[in-house]
Short mmCIF file of C-alpha atoms and ligand atoms in Angstrom, two decimals:
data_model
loop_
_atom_site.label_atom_id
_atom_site.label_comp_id
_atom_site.label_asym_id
_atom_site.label_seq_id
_atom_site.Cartn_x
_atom_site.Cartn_y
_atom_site.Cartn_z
CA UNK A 1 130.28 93.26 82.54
CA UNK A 2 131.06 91.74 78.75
CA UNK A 3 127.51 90.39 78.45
CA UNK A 4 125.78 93.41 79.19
CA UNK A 5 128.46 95.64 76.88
CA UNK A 6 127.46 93.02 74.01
CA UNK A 7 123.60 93.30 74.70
CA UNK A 8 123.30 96.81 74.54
CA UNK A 9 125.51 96.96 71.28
CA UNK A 10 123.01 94.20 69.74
CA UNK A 11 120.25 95.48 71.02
CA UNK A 12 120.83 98.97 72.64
CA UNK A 13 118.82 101.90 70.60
CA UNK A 14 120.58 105.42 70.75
CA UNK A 15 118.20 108.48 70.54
CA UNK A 16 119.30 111.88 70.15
CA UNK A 17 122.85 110.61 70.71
CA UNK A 18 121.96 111.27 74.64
CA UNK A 19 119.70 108.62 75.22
CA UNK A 20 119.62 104.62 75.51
CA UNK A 21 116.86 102.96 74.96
CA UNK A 22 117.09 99.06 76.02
CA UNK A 23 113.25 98.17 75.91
CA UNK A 24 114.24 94.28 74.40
CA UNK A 25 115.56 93.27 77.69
CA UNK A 26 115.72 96.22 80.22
CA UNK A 27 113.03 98.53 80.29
CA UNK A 28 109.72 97.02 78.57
CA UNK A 29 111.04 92.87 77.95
CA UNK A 30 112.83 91.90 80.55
CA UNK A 31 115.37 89.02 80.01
CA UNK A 32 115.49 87.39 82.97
CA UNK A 33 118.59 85.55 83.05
CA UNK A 34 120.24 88.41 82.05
CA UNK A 35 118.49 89.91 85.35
CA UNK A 36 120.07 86.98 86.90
CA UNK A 37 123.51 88.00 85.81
CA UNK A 38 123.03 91.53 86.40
CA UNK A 39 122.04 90.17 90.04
CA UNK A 40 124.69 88.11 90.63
CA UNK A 41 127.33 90.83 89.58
CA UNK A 42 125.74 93.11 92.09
CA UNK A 43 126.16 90.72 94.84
CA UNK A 44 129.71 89.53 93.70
CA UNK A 45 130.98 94.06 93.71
CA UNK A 46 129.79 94.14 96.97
CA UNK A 47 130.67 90.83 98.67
CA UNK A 48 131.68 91.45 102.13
CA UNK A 49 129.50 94.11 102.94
CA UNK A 50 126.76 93.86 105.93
CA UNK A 51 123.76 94.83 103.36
CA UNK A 52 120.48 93.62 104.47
CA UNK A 53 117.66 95.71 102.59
CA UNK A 54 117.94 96.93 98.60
CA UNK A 55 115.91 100.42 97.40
CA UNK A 56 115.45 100.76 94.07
CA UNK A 57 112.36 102.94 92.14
CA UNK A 58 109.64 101.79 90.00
CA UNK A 59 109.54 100.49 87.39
CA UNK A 60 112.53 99.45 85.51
CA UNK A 61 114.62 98.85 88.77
CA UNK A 62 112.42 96.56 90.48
CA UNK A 63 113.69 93.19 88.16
CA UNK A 64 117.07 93.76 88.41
CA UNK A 65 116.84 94.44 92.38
CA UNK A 66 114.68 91.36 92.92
CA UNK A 67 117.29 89.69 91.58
CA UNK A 68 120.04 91.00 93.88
CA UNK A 69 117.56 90.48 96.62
CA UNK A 70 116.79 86.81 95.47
CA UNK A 71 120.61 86.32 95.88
CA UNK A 72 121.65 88.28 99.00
CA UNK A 73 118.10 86.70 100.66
CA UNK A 74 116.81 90.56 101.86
CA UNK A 75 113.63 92.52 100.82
CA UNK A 76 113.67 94.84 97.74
CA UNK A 77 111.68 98.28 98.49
CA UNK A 78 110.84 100.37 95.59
CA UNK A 79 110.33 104.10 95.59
CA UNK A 80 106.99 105.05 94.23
CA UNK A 81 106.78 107.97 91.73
CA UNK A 82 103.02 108.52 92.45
CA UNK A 83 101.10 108.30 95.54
CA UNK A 84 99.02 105.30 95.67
CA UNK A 85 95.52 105.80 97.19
CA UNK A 86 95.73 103.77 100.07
CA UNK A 87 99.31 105.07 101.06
CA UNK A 88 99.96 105.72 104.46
CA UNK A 89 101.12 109.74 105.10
CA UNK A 90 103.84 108.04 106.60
CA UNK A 91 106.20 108.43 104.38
CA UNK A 92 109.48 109.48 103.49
CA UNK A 93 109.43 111.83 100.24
CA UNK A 94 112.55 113.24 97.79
CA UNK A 95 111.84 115.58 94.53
CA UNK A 96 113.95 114.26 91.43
CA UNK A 97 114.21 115.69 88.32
CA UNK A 98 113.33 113.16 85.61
CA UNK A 99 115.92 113.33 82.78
CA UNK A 100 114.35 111.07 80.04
CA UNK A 101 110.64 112.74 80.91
CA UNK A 102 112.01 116.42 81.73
CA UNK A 103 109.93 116.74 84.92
CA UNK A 104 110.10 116.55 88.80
CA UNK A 105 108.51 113.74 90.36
CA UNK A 106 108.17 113.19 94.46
CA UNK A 107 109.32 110.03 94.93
CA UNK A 108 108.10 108.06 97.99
CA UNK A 109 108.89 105.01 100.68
CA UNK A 110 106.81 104.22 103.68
CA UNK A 111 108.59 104.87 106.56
CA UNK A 112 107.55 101.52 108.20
CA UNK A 113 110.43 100.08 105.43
CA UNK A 114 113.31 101.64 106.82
CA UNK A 115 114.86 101.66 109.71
CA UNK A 116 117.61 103.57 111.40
CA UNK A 117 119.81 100.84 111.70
CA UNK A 118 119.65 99.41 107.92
CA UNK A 119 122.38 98.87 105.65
CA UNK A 120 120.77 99.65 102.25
CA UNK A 121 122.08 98.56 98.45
CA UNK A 122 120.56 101.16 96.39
CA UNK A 123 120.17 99.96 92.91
CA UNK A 124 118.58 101.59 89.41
CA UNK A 125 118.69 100.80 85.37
CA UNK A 126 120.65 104.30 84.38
CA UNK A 127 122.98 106.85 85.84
CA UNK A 128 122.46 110.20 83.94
CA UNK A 129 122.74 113.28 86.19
CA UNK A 130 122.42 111.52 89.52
CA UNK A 131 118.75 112.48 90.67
CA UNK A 132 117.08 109.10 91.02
CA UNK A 133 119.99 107.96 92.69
CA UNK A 134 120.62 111.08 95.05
CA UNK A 135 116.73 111.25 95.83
CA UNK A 136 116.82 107.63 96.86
CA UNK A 137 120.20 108.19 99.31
CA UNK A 138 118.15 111.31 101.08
CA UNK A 139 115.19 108.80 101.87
CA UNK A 140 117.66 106.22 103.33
CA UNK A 141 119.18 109.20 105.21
CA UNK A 142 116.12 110.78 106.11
CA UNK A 143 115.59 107.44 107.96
CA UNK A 144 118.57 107.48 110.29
CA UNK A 145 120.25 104.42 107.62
CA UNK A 146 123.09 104.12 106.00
CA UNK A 147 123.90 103.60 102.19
CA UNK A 148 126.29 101.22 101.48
CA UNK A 149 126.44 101.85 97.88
CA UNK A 150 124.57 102.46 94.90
CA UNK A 151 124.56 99.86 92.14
CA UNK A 152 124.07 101.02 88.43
CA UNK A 153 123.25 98.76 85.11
CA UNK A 154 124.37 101.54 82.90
CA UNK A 155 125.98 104.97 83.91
CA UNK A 156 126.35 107.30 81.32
CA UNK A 157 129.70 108.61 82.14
CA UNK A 158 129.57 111.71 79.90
CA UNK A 159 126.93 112.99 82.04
CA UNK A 160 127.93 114.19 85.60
CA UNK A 161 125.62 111.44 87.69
CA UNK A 162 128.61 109.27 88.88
CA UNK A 163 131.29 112.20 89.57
CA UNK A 164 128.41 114.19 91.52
CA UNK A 165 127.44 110.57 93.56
CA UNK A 166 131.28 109.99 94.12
CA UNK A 167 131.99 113.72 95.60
CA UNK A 168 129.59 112.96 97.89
CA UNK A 169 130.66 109.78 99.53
CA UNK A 170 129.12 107.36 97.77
CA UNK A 171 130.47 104.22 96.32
CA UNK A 172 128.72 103.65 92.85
CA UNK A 173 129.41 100.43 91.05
CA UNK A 174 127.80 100.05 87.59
CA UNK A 175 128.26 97.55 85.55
CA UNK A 176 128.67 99.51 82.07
CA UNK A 177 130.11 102.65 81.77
CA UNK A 178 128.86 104.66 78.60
CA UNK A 179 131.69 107.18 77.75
CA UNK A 180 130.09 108.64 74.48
CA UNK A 181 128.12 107.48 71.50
CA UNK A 182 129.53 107.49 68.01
CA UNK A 183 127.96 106.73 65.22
CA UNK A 184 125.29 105.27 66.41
CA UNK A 185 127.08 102.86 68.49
CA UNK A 186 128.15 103.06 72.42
CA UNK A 187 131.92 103.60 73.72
CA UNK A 188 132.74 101.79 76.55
CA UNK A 189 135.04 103.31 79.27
P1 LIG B 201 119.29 110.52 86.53
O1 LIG B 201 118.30 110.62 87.65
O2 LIG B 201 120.60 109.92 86.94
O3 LIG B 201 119.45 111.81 85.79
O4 LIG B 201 118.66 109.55 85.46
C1 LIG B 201 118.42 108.22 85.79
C2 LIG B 201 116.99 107.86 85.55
O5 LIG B 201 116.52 108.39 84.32
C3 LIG B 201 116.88 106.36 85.49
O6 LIG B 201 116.06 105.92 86.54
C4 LIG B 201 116.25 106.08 84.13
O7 LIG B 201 114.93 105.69 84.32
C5 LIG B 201 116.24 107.38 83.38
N1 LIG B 201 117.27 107.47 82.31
C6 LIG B 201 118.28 108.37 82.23
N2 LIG B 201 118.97 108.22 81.09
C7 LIG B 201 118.39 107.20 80.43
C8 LIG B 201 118.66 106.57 79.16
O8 LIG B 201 119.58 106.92 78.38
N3 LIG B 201 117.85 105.54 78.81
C9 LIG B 201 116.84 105.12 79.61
N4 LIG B 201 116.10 104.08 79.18
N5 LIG B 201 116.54 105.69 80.80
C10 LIG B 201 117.32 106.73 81.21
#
């Protein structure tokens, strides 16, 4: 997606030459019509398929999957990283492994949100070493559903996230792929 490669070499800070940080319109601002676009790309990858519910986790995948959800008219459920206090103990629960805060979170989704018979979109900002994304596809399994895919804004490609998501079935669309960063600046694949 050209206008997403463009934004993040505008506006796209590199840290440690491992991390991204895209606070101006991703992860702090959020540019909505760029949400829009990002939504509409989703949809248009995976046209055709019988998707009727999006997961995505809190908090920098919620605008992009409202989008998607706007578009494809089906509810957006987002994986909580804490336990609310009025949460149910109905839930479904998956450990991941933060990457950006280096520590494990239980993530967590009512079970009253998913069904056995659900075809779910899961969607998130990044795609480092697959955790967010894996923990999210045991919750939808732990529920009987099925994933249809897993939609990415930006997969780091030098880190093993996509390969690992691939081996194990799943089809992950993202919509830039990072293959290194040089000098300050991102390489597209
Ligand atoms: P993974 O679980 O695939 O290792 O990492 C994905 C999660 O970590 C995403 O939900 C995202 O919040 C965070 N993350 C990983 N790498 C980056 C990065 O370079 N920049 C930002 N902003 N977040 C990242």
């Amino acid at each position: 997606m050209d206008l997403l490669k463009r934004r993040i070499q505008t506006d796209g800070l590199i840290l440690d030459n491992s991390l991204l940080k895209v606070d101006s319109f991703l992860n702090q601002q959020i540019d909505p019509e760029l949400m829009m676009k990002i939504g509409e790309e989703f949809v248009r990858r995976f046209e055709g398929e019988a998707i009727n519910k999006i997961l995505t986790i809190e908090s920098s995948g919620i605008a992009i999957s409202v989008m998607t959800g706007l578009l494809l008219k089906v509810p957006v459920i987002f994986a909580r990283k804490k336990k609310p206090k009025v949460a149910s103990d109905d839930v479904y629960t998956a450990k991941v492994y933060s990457y950006t805060k280096q520590e494990s979170n239980t993530i967590m989704v009512s079970k009253q949100f998913l069904q056995k018979d659900d075809n779910v979109l899961i969607i998130d900002d990044f795609l480092a070493n697959g955790e967010a994304a894996a923990g999210l596809a045991n919750i939808v399994r732990q529920a009987g559903a099925n994933v249809v895919g897993i939609g990415i804004v930006i997969e780091k490609s030098f880190q093993p996230g996509a390969q690992k998501l691939t081996d194990a079935g799943y089809r992950v669309e993202s919509l830039a792929r990072i293959k290194s960063f040089t000098n300050g600046q991102a390489d597209f694949l």
